[in-house]
Coordinates of C-alpha atoms (C1' of nucleotides) in Angstrom, one line a residue:
Chain H
M1 CA -35.4 196.6 -14.0
V2 CA -34.3 195.5 -17.2
C3 CA -30.8 196.0 -18.4
T4 CA -30.2 197.7 -21.3
A5 CA -27.4 197.6 -23.4
N6 CA -26.5 200.9 -22.4
D7 CA -26.0 199.6 -19.0
L8 CA -24.1 196.8 -20.1
Q9 CA -21.9 199.1 -21.9
E10 CA -21.3 200.9 -18.6
W11 CA -20.9 198.3 -16.3
K12 CA -17.5 198.1 -15.8
D13 CA -16.8 194.8 -14.4
F14 CA -19.2 192.4 -15.5
P15 CA -21.0 190.2 -14.4
K16 CA -19.7 191.1 -11.0
G17 CA -22.5 192.7 -9.1
L18 CA -25.3 191.4 -11.4
K19 CA -28.3 191.1 -9.5
V20 CA -30.1 187.9 -9.0
L21 CA -33.2 187.1 -7.6
L22 CA -33.3 183.6 -6.3
L23 CA -36.9 182.8 -5.5
D24 CA -36.9 179.3 -4.1
G25 CA -39.0 177.6 -1.4
D26 CA -36.4 175.3 -0.2
I27 CA -34.6 177.0 2.2
N28 CA -31.4 174.8 2.0
S29 CA -31.3 175.0 -1.8
A30 CA -31.9 178.9 -1.8
S31 CA -28.7 179.1 0.5
E32 CA -26.6 176.5 -1.5
I33 CA -27.6 178.5 -4.8
R34 CA -27.0 181.5 -3.1
A35 CA -23.6 180.6 -2.1
K36 CA -22.6 179.9 -5.6
L37 CA -23.6 182.7 -7.2
E38 CA -22.5 185.0 -4.8
A39 CA -19.0 183.1 -5.0
M40 CA -19.1 184.7 -8.3
D41 CA -19.6 188.1 -7.2
Y42 CA -23.5 187.6 -8.1
N43 CA -25.8 190.3 -5.7
V44 CA -28.5 187.8 -4.5
S45 CA -31.6 188.3 -3.0
T46 CA -33.5 185.3 -2.0
F47 CA -36.7 184.9 -1.5
Y48 CA -39.0 182.0 -0.6
D49 CA -42.3 183.0 -1.6
E50 CA -43.5 184.1 -5.0
K51 CA -45.6 186.5 -4.0
E52 CA -43.0 188.3 -2.2
A53 CA -40.7 188.1 -4.9
L54 CA -42.8 189.9 -7.2
S55 CA -43.5 192.7 -4.8
A56 CA -40.0 193.2 -4.5
I57 CA -39.6 193.6 -8.2
S58 CA -42.5 195.9 -8.9
S59 CA -41.3 197.8 -6.1
R60 CA -37.4 197.8 -6.6
P61 CA -37.4 196.8 -10.4
E62 CA -33.5 198.3 -10.8
D63 CA -32.8 195.8 -8.1
F64 CA -32.9 192.5 -10.1
H65 CA -31.2 191.9 -13.2
I66 CA -32.3 188.1 -13.9
A67 CA -34.5 185.5 -11.8
I68 CA -33.8 182.2 -11.0
V69 CA -37.1 180.7 -9.9
E70 CA -37.5 176.9 -8.2
V71 CA -40.2 175.4 -9.5
S72 CA -40.4 171.9 -7.4
T73 CA -43.7 169.9 -7.7
S74 CA -44.8 171.0 -4.5
R75 CA -44.9 174.6 -5.4
I76 CA -45.0 174.7 -9.3
L77 CA -47.7 177.2 -9.5
G78 CA -45.5 179.7 -7.2
G79 CA -43.0 179.3 -10.1
F80 CA -45.2 179.4 -12.5
K81 CA -47.2 183.0 -11.1
F82 CA -43.9 184.3 -10.8
L83 CA -42.8 183.7 -14.4
E84 CA -45.9 185.1 -16.1
N85 CA -45.9 188.1 -13.8
A86 CA -42.4 189.1 -14.2
K87 CA -41.6 189.1 -18.1
D88 CA -39.7 191.8 -18.0
L89 CA -37.1 189.7 -16.2
P90 CA -34.7 187.1 -17.5
I91 CA -36.0 184.2 -15.8
I92 CA -34.3 180.8 -15.3
M93 CA -36.3 178.2 -13.9
T94 CA -34.8 175.4 -12.2
S95 CA -36.6 172.2 -10.6
N96 CA -35.4 168.7 -9.4
N97 CA -37.9 167.2 -11.4
H98 CA -36.9 167.1 -15.0
C99 CA -40.2 166.4 -16.5
L100 CA -40.4 167.6 -20.0
N101 CA -43.6 169.2 -19.7
T102 CA -42.5 171.4 -17.1
T103 CA -39.5 172.5 -18.4
M104 CA -41.6 173.1 -22.0
K105 CA -44.3 175.0 -20.0
C106 CA -41.3 177.0 -18.2
I107 CA -39.9 177.9 -21.8
A108 CA -43.5 178.7 -23.3
L109 CA -44.2 181.1 -20.3
G110 CA -41.3 182.9 -21.4
A111 CA -38.5 181.6 -19.3
V112 CA -35.2 182.1 -20.8
E113 CA -34.0 178.6 -19.8
F114 CA -34.6 175.8 -17.5
L115 CA -31.8 174.3 -15.4
S116 CA -32.1 170.9 -13.6
K117 CA -31.1 170.9 -9.8
P118 CA -28.5 170.8 -8.7
L119 CA -27.3 174.1 -9.8
C120 CA -23.5 173.3 -10.3
E121 CA -21.4 176.4 -10.7
D122 CA -20.7 175.5 -14.8
K123 CA -24.6 176.0 -14.9
I124 CA -25.0 179.2 -13.4
K125 CA -22.0 180.9 -13.6
N126 CA -23.2 182.2 -17.4
I127 CA -26.5 183.1 -16.7
W128 CA -25.5 186.6 -16.9
Q129 CA -26.1 185.7 -20.8
H130 CA -29.4 185.9 -20.5
V131 CA -29.1 189.7 -19.4
V132 CA -26.8 190.6 -22.3
H133 CA -29.1 188.5 -24.5
K134 CA -32.2 190.6 -23.6
A135 CA -30.2 193.7 -23.3
F136 CA -29.6 193.8 -26.9
N137 CA -33.0 192.2 -27.9
A138 CA -34.6 194.9 -26.0
G139 CA -36.9 196.7 -28.5
A140 CA -36.5 194.2 -31.3
S141 CA -40.0 194.2 -31.9
V142 CA -39.9 193.9 -35.6
K143 CA -38.6 190.5 -35.5
S144 CA -41.1 188.2 -36.8
E145 CA -40.6 189.3 -40.4
P146 CA -36.8 188.3 -40.8
L147 CA -37.8 185.7 -38.5
K148 CA -40.2 183.6 -40.5
P149 CA -38.2 182.3 -43.0
I150 CA -36.0 180.8 -40.7
K151 CA -38.7 179.3 -38.5
E152 CA -40.0 178.0 -41.8
S153 CA -37.0 176.4 -42.5
V154 CA -36.5 175.3 -38.5
V155 CA -40.0 173.3 -39.1
S156 CA -38.5 171.6 -42.2
M157 CA -35.4 170.4 -40.7
L158 CA -37.0 169.2 -37.8
D159 CA -39.3 167.3 -40.2
L160 CA -36.4 166.0 -42.4
E161 CA -33.6 165.7 -39.8
K162 CA -34.1 163.2 -36.5
D163 CA -30.9 162.6 -36.2
N164 CA -29.3 163.9 -32.9
R165 CA -26.2 165.3 -34.4
Q166 CA -28.3 167.6 -35.8
R167 CA -29.3 169.1 -33.0
E168 CA -25.7 168.8 -31.4
T169 CA -24.5 170.7 -34.5
I170 CA -26.8 173.7 -33.9
M171 CA -26.2 173.9 -30.5
S172 CA -22.6 174.1 -31.1
I173 CA -23.2 176.6 -33.4
D174 CA -25.3 178.3 -30.9
L175 CA -22.4 178.3 -28.8
E176 CA -20.2 179.6 -30.9
K177 CA -22.8 182.7 -31.8
V178 CA -23.3 183.2 -28.2
S179 CA -19.4 183.5 -27.2
R180 CA -19.3 186.0 -30.2
L181 CA -21.9 187.8 -28.7
T182 CA -19.6 188.5 -25.8
D183 CA -16.0 188.2 -27.4
N184 CA -17.3 190.6 -29.8
D185 CA -17.2 193.7 -27.7
P186 CA -15.6 193.5 -24.5
E187 CA -16.2 196.8 -23.6
K188 CA -19.7 195.5 -23.3
S189 CA -18.9 192.3 -22.1
P190 CA -15.9 192.8 -19.7
G191 CA -17.1 189.6 -18.1
S192 CA -16.1 187.4 -20.9
D193 CA -12.6 187.5 -20.2
K194 CA -13.6 186.2 -16.4
Y195 CA -15.8 183.7 -18.7
P196 CA -14.3 183.2 -21.7
A197 CA -15.8 180.1 -23.0
P198 CA -19.1 180.2 -21.6
S199 CA -21.3 177.3 -21.9
T200 CA -24.4 177.7 -23.8
P201 CA -27.6 177.3 -21.2
L202 CA -29.6 176.2 -24.3
L203 CA -26.8 174.1 -25.1
K204 CA -27.3 172.5 -21.6
Q205 CA -30.8 172.4 -21.8
G206 CA -30.9 170.2 -25.1
A207 CA -28.2 168.2 -23.7
S208 CA -30.3 168.0 -20.4
L209 CA -33.0 166.9 -22.1
P210 CA -31.4 164.3 -24.9
D211 CA -34.3 162.0 -25.3
D212 CA -36.9 164.8 -25.6
G213 CA -35.0 166.9 -27.5
D214 CA -36.7 166.6 -30.5
C215 CA -39.8 167.1 -29.0
Q216 CA -39.0 169.8 -27.2
E217 CA -37.2 171.5 -30.0
Q218 CA -40.5 171.2 -31.8
T219 CA -42.6 172.8 -29.1
N220 CA -40.5 175.7 -29.0
Y221 CA -40.8 176.2 -32.6
S222 CA -44.4 175.5 -32.9
T223 CA -45.1 177.5 -29.6
E224 CA -42.5 180.5 -31.1
K225 CA -44.3 180.1 -34.8
E226 CA -47.7 180.4 -33.2
S227 CA -47.5 182.7 -30.8
G228 CA -45.6 185.8 -32.5
E229 CA -42.5 187.0 -31.4
H230 CA -42.6 187.2 -27.3
D231 CA -40.5 190.7 -27.5
G232 CA -37.7 190.6 -25.6
Q233 CA -37.8 186.9 -25.0
P234 CA -34.4 185.1 -25.6
K235 CA -34.9 183.5 -28.7
S236 CA -31.7 181.7 -28.6
V237 CA -33.6 178.4 -29.3
E238 CA -35.4 179.9 -32.1
T239 CA -33.8 182.5 -33.4
T240 CA -30.3 180.6 -32.9
C241 CA -30.7 177.5 -34.5
G242 CA -33.7 178.8 -37.3
N243 CA -30.9 181.4 -38.5
L244 CA -28.2 178.8 -38.4
S245 CA -30.6 176.2 -39.8
S246 CA -30.8 177.1 -43.3
E247 CA -27.0 177.1 -43.3
S248 CA -26.5 174.0 -40.7
T249 CA -29.3 172.2 -42.4
S250 CA -27.8 172.6 -45.7
L251 CA -26.1 169.7 -44.8
Q252 CA -28.0 167.9 -42.7
R253 CA -28.5 164.6 -44.3
E254 CA -24.7 164.6 -45.1
P255 CA -22.6 162.2 -41.8
D256 CA -20.9 163.7 -39.2
K257 CA -17.6 164.4 -40.8
T258 CA -19.8 166.9 -42.9
L259 CA -21.6 168.7 -40.1
V260 CA -18.9 168.8 -37.9
T261 CA -16.8 170.1 -40.9
E262 CA -19.4 172.7 -41.3
E263 CA -19.5 174.0 -38.4
E264 CA -15.8 174.6 -37.5
D265 CA -15.9 176.2 -40.8
F266 CA -18.8 178.3 -39.5
A267 CA -17.0 178.9 -36.2
N268 CA -13.5 179.8 -37.7
R269 CA -15.1 182.4 -39.9
S270 CA -17.2 184.0 -37.8
K271 CA -14.2 184.4 -35.4
G272 CA -12.1 185.9 -38.2
E273 CA -14.8 188.1 -38.6
N274 CA -15.1 189.3 -35.7
E275 CA -11.2 189.9 -35.7
N276 CA -11.5 192.1 -38.4
E277 CA -14.1 194.2 -37.1
N278 CA -12.8 194.5 -34.1
A279 CA -9.4 195.3 -35.4
V280 CA -10.9 197.7 -37.9
S281 CA -12.7 199.6 -35.1
S282 CA -12.8 198.8 -31.5
H283 CA -15.7 201.6 -30.9
P284 CA -19.2 201.2 -33.2
Q285 CA -18.5 197.4 -33.4
N286 CA -22.1 196.8 -33.7
I287 CA -22.9 199.7 -36.3
K288 CA -19.8 198.3 -38.5
I289 CA -21.2 194.7 -38.2
Q290 CA -24.6 196.0 -38.9
S291 CA -23.4 198.2 -42.3
K292 CA -21.5 195.2 -43.2
I293 CA -24.2 192.9 -43.1
D294 CA -26.3 195.2 -44.7
G295 CA -24.1 195.9 -47.5
S296 CA -24.2 192.1 -48.1
R297 CA -27.7 191.2 -47.0
K298 CA -31.0 192.5 -46.6
S299 CA -30.8 196.2 -44.7
L300 CA -32.1 195.9 -41.5
K301 CA -35.0 198.5 -40.5
K302 CA -33.9 198.6 -37.5
V303 CA -31.7 201.5 -36.0
G304 CA -30.6 200.6 -32.8
A305 CA -27.4 199.7 -33.2
L306 CA -26.9 197.5 -29.8
S307 CA -30.2 195.7 -31.0
N308 CA -28.9 195.1 -34.4
S309 CA -26.0 193.0 -33.3
C310 CA -27.9 190.6 -32.8
E311 CA -29.6 191.0 -35.9
T312 CA -26.2 190.7 -37.2
K313 CA -25.8 187.4 -36.2
A314 CA -29.4 186.4 -37.4
N315 CA -28.6 187.5 -40.4
R316 CA -25.0 186.7 -40.6
K317 CA -23.8 185.8 -43.9
K318 CA -24.4 182.3 -45.1
M319 CA -21.5 180.4 -44.2
K320 CA -19.7 178.4 -47.0
V321 CA -20.9 175.0 -48.5
D322 CA -18.9 172.6 -48.1
W323 CA -18.9 170.5 -51.0
T324 CA -18.1 167.2 -49.2
P325 CA -17.9 163.9 -51.4
E326 CA -21.5 163.1 -49.8
L327 CA -22.8 166.3 -51.3
H328 CA -21.1 166.4 -54.7
K329 CA -22.3 162.7 -55.0
K330 CA -25.8 164.3 -54.6
F331 CA -25.0 166.9 -57.4
V332 CA -23.7 164.1 -59.5
K333 CA -26.7 162.1 -59.1
A334 CA -28.8 164.7 -59.9
L335 CA -26.8 165.7 -62.9
E336 CA -27.2 162.1 -63.4
Q337 CA -31.1 162.4 -63.6
L338 CA -31.5 165.5 -65.1
G339 CA -28.8 164.6 -68.2
I340 CA -26.6 167.6 -69.5
D341 CA -29.2 169.8 -71.4
Q342 CA -31.5 169.7 -68.2
A343 CA -28.7 170.2 -65.9
I344 CA -29.5 173.4 -64.7
P345 CA -29.1 175.0 -60.9
S346 CA -32.6 175.1 -60.2
R347 CA -33.4 171.8 -61.3
I348 CA -30.2 170.2 -59.8
L349 CA -31.3 172.0 -56.6
E350 CA -34.6 170.4 -57.0
L351 CA -33.1 167.0 -57.0
M352 CA -30.4 167.1 -55.0
K353 CA -33.1 167.4 -52.0
V354 CA -30.7 169.6 -49.7
E355 CA -32.1 171.6 -47.2
G356 CA -30.4 175.0 -47.2
L357 CA -28.2 174.8 -50.2
T358 CA -29.2 177.6 -52.5
R359 CA -29.4 177.7 -56.2
H360 CA -26.5 179.9 -56.0
N361 CA -24.4 177.0 -54.3
V362 CA -25.4 174.8 -56.7
A363 CA -24.6 177.4 -59.6
S364 CA -21.3 178.0 -58.3
H365 CA -20.5 174.4 -58.2
L366 CA -21.8 173.7 -61.2
Q367 CA -19.7 176.4 -63.2
K368 CA -16.7 174.7 -61.3
Y369 CA -17.8 171.3 -62.5
R370 CA -18.1 172.4 -66.0
M371 CA -14.8 173.9 -66.0
H372 CA -13.5 170.6 -64.9
K373 CA -15.2 169.2 -67.9
R374 CA -13.9 171.5 -69.8
H375 CA -10.5 170.4 -69.2
I376 CA -11.4 167.2 -69.9
L377 CA -13.9 166.9 -72.5
P378 CA -12.1 168.4 -75.1
K379 CA -9.7 165.7 -75.1
E380 CA -12.0 163.1 -75.1
E381 CA -14.0 165.0 -78.2
D382 CA -10.6 165.2 -79.6
R383 CA -10.6 161.7 -79.6
K384 CA -14.0 161.2 -80.7
W385 CA -13.4 163.3 -83.6
L386 CA -10.6 161.5 -84.1
N387 CA -12.1 158.2 -83.9
Q388 CA -15.2 158.8 -85.7
R389 CA -13.2 159.6 -88.8
D390 CA -10.8 156.6 -88.6
P391 CA -12.8 153.5 -87.8
M392 CA -9.8 152.1 -87.2
Q393 CA -9.4 153.4 -84.0
R394 CA -12.8 153.2 -83.2
S395 CA -12.4 149.5 -81.6
Y396 CA -9.3 150.6 -79.3
C397 CA -11.2 153.7 -78.2
R398 CA -14.1 151.9 -76.6
Q399 CA -11.7 151.0 -74.3
R400 CA -11.3 152.6 -71.3
P401 CA -8.3 155.0 -71.9
I402 CA -5.7 155.3 -69.1
M403 CA -2.9 157.6 -68.5
S404 CA 1.0 156.4 -68.9
L405 CA 2.5 156.3 -65.8
P406 CA 4.4 159.3 -64.9
P407 CA 7.6 158.8 -63.7
Y408 CA 6.6 159.2 -60.0
H409 CA 5.0 155.9 -59.9
S410 CA 7.9 154.5 -58.2
N411 CA 8.7 157.8 -56.4
H412 CA 8.3 156.7 -52.1
T413 CA 7.7 160.3 -51.5
L414 CA 4.8 160.8 -53.3
A415 CA 3.6 157.2 -53.0
Q416 CA 3.5 157.6 -49.3
A417 CA 1.9 161.1 -49.6
P418 CA -0.6 160.3 -52.1
V419 CA -2.3 163.3 -53.3
Y420 CA -4.9 162.4 -55.2
S421 CA -6.7 164.1 -58.3
M422 CA -8.6 166.9 -57.3
W423 CA -11.0 165.5 -60.0
G424 CA -10.7 162.5 -59.5
Q425 CA -11.0 160.0 -56.6
P426 CA -11.1 161.8 -53.2
R427 CA -7.8 161.5 -51.3
C428 CA -7.3 158.9 -48.8
Q429 CA -8.8 155.9 -50.3
M430 CA -9.0 155.1 -53.4
H431 CA -11.0 152.1 -52.9
G432 CA -14.4 153.0 -52.3
M433 CA -15.0 157.0 -52.4
Q434 CA -15.1 157.7 -56.0
I435 CA -17.9 159.2 -57.2
W436 CA -19.7 157.9 -60.3
S437 CA -19.9 160.9 -63.0
P438 CA -22.9 160.9 -65.2
P439 CA -22.0 159.7 -68.5
D440 CA -21.9 163.3 -69.9
Y441 CA -19.2 164.6 -67.8
P442 CA -15.9 163.2 -66.6
L443 CA -15.4 161.9 -63.1
W444 CA -14.9 164.6 -60.8
Q445 CA -14.6 164.9 -57.3
P446 CA -14.1 168.2 -55.0
T447 CA -11.2 168.5 -53.7
E448 CA -10.7 168.0 -49.9
S449 CA -7.3 170.3 -49.4
L450 CA -5.4 167.8 -51.1
H451 CA -4.5 168.7 -54.6
W452 CA -3.2 166.2 -57.0
K453 CA -0.9 166.7 -59.6
P454 CA 0.0 164.3 -62.0
F455 CA 3.5 164.8 -61.0
P456 CA 5.6 167.1 -59.3
G457 CA 6.1 170.6 -61.5
M458 CA 3.4 169.2 -63.7
H459 CA 0.5 171.5 -64.1
A460 CA -2.7 170.0 -64.7
D461 CA -3.0 171.4 -67.9
A462 CA -0.3 169.4 -68.9
W463 CA -2.5 166.3 -68.5
G464 CA -2.6 164.1 -71.5
C465 CA 0.0 162.1 -72.6
P466 CA 0.5 160.3 -75.8
V467 CA -0.2 157.4 -74.9
L468 CA -2.9 155.0 -76.0
P469 CA -4.1 152.3 -74.4
P470 CA -2.8 149.1 -75.7
P471 CA -5.2 147.5 -78.0
Q472 CA -5.8 144.6 -75.6
T473 CA -7.2 146.4 -73.0
P474 CA -10.4 145.2 -72.2
F475 CA -13.6 147.1 -71.7
F476 CA -13.9 146.4 -68.1
S477 CA -10.7 147.3 -67.2
H478 CA -11.1 149.8 -64.2
P479 CA -9.1 148.8 -61.3
Q480 CA -6.0 150.1 -61.7
P481 CA -2.3 149.1 -60.1
Q482 CA -2.6 150.7 -56.6
N483 CA 0.4 153.0 -57.4
M484 CA -1.4 154.6 -60.1
P485 CA -4.2 156.1 -58.1
A486 CA -6.5 158.8 -59.9
L487 CA -4.6 158.4 -63.1
D488 CA -7.3 156.8 -64.4
Y489 CA -9.5 159.4 -65.2
K490 CA -7.4 161.1 -67.4
F491 CA -7.2 161.1 -70.7
H492 CA -4.8 160.9 -72.8
L493 CA -4.3 164.0 -75.2
P494 CA -2.9 162.8 -78.4
Q495 CA 0.1 164.7 -79.3
R496 CA -1.5 166.0 -82.6
S497 CA -4.3 167.8 -81.1
F498 CA -7.3 168.9 -83.3
E499 CA -8.3 172.5 -83.8
H500 CA -11.8 171.2 -84.3
Y501 CA -14.0 169.8 -81.7
P502 CA -17.4 168.3 -82.6
A503 CA -20.3 170.6 -81.9
E504 CA -21.8 170.3 -78.5
D505 CA -25.3 168.8 -79.8
I506 CA -23.1 165.9 -81.6
I507 CA -21.8 165.3 -78.0
D508 CA -25.0 165.7 -76.4
K509 CA -26.4 163.2 -79.1
V510 CA -23.6 160.4 -78.3
V511 CA -24.0 160.9 -74.5
K512 CA -27.9 160.6 -74.7
E513 CA -27.1 157.5 -77.1
A514 CA -25.0 156.3 -74.5
L515 CA -27.5 156.8 -71.7
T516 CA -30.3 155.1 -74.0
N517 CA -28.6 151.9 -75.1
P518 CA -26.8 151.6 -72.0
W519 CA -26.0 147.7 -73.1
L520 CA -24.3 149.1 -76.3
P521 CA -20.7 150.3 -75.8
L522 CA -19.9 153.5 -74.3
P523 CA -19.4 156.1 -77.3
L524 CA -15.8 157.1 -77.6
G525 CA -14.4 158.8 -74.4
L526 CA -16.9 157.7 -72.5
K527 CA -16.3 155.6 -69.9
P528 CA -17.8 152.9 -68.0
P529 CA -18.4 153.0 -64.2
S530 CA -14.7 152.1 -62.5
T531 CA -15.0 149.3 -60.0
D532 CA -14.0 151.4 -57.8
S533 CA -17.2 153.8 -58.2
V534 CA -19.5 150.7 -57.9
V535 CA -17.8 149.8 -54.7
T536 CA -18.5 153.1 -53.8
E537 CA -21.7 152.9 -54.4
L538 CA -22.3 149.8 -52.5
T539 CA -20.5 151.4 -49.8
M540 CA -23.0 154.2 -49.8
Q541 CA -25.9 151.0 -49.6
G542 CA -24.4 149.6 -46.7
I543 CA -22.5 146.9 -48.1
S544 CA -19.4 147.2 -46.9
S545 CA -17.5 144.6 -47.2
I546 CA -16.2 144.0 -50.4
P547 CA -13.2 142.1 -51.2
P548 CA -10.3 144.5 -51.6
C549 CA -8.8 142.0 -54.2
T550 CA -11.5 143.2 -56.9
K551 CA -9.4 146.7 -57.0
G552 CA -5.7 147.2 -57.8
S553 CA -5.4 144.2 -60.0
N554 CA -3.7 144.3 -63.2
P555 CA -6.4 145.5 -66.1
S556 CA -5.0 143.3 -68.4
R557 CA -6.2 140.3 -66.8
H558 CA -9.7 141.8 -65.5
G559 CA -12.0 142.2 -67.8
H560 CA -13.0 139.4 -70.9
Chain Z
dC1 C1' -37.8 190.2 -63.0
dG2 C1' -35.2 186.4 -62.4
dA3 C1' -32.5 182.4 -64.1
dA4 C1' -28.2 181.4 -65.6
dG5 C1' -23.6 181.3 -66.6
dA6 C1' -19.4 183.9 -66.5
dA7 C1' -16.5 186.8 -64.3
dT8 C1' -15.0 188.4 -60.2
dA9 C1' -14.2 188.6 -55.3
dT10 C1' -12.9 186.8 -50.9
Chain W
dT1 C1' -8.0 176.8 -54.1
dA2 C1' -12.7 176.6 -53.2
dT3 C1' -16.5 179.0 -52.8
dA4 C1' -19.3 183.2 -52.7
dT5 C1' -20.6 187.2 -55.0
dT6 C1' -21.3 190.3 -58.2
dC7 C1' -22.0 190.6 -63.1
dT8 C1' -24.0 190.2 -68.0
dT9 C1' -26.9 187.9 -70.6
dC10 C1' -31.1 186.1 -71.8

DNA sequence: CGAAGAATAT
DNA sequence: TATATTCTTC
């Protein structure tokens, strides 16, 4: 009756010949659906009465791989009855009536999917996925344990995230996973050739009930949670979303761009991994994936290779965190709040409140951040040191340091294809996106594929020109000429570099002082927020209409 | 043991 | 290069 993974492996032209039980009280509807199914080379047995259908599956279980059951308002009980009594079969419920309650009940009773009528070809051509899914999940009874954290994160995710985009992202990822399932193993699923890009049924389900999506999801999750795992029931909703939730939710509060990026990222990576797997060996793919996963994640207890291929997906490596400007901003804000001495990954993570983000993620980012800091700070310290010893220089050193204009500023090539500082402003907008660094760190911004270099051929290490800011440069002199983007974050390393830098505690002290007494002039080497960053802040808070003239003006006539 | 940070891998 | 993972130290 149930299609096993082995069956699938030997099923040469899957899903052709898929045995579909069609239960629909409406003869017209039934024949219509049947025709469509048969057009796909599915093998359809039509029933108009659930009792007949049930007796058929009990007497000839091998004759059915999947069932499509109609639940009309008039005979809704029949549908449910079938659903409750044919649990071994993946059952797709269908109805004219799109009532959410009905849908939920169907799913709660174990239906793998609810499809609203009419059943167009797109909706039914991929029903075989449920067969595959079920086949792969057969015997996966140990699921609850690995799923537990997943479910928790899903629940919290739902608490936090009301945005539809969230759901869409998850669904899309789900789609990716489902197609991976099929693409992954051509031998098991030759049908993937025929239906190379199956739409995810669950995606449709979600999409078909957009207004109730949240509710529905929550219902599903909570159902799942309290009832434990329905063994063998496809858990695409819970499992898939859940598995991914820890990843996708890491950026759930981020705008579309972030989510999309993440999603694509995931898709690309998955694809690549699959390709690799296939390239290495086409036979024991499941095992290979499993062992691969086992190597990097917690090992799975289950032995069945096929059932593990699902687990594999479930425990798939965390996807890369995309440190978008928004995410980085949170990071920086956390740093700001914590101060330099408290800025440890766990606390940062705490403050960032980004679901799914791990301490490791933060640590890694922090490492990078600090590494960058090291590039800059010594120079600051140098100056500080220098100026502490030379009161005469303090006066101008309180001024914002600027960098000499590299010779490229008139270079059209560079001007029209601006690559901004990877540590400074993000590309594409010199105004409005800059992140306000905490005072104890120089401004820093993760790159997004565009990497700035001071000028062609010049390595970042070479930053720092023996140019000192003009003494009359006002304190708040941030707006920079547009043709020198990002450069304003670079401090100039005086040619005469000192071997000795002040001790860290001295730096900390100075920094703390600056924090405690913000009204005082900033200690040497530290800079006030730029206009850009202020604009950014405002923009982030919804104040977007800042007169552009506030930036790009000449520093020398700006601050007073 | 676990966190932090550095080093190394991908 | 950016991020993940592993190693080392505490």
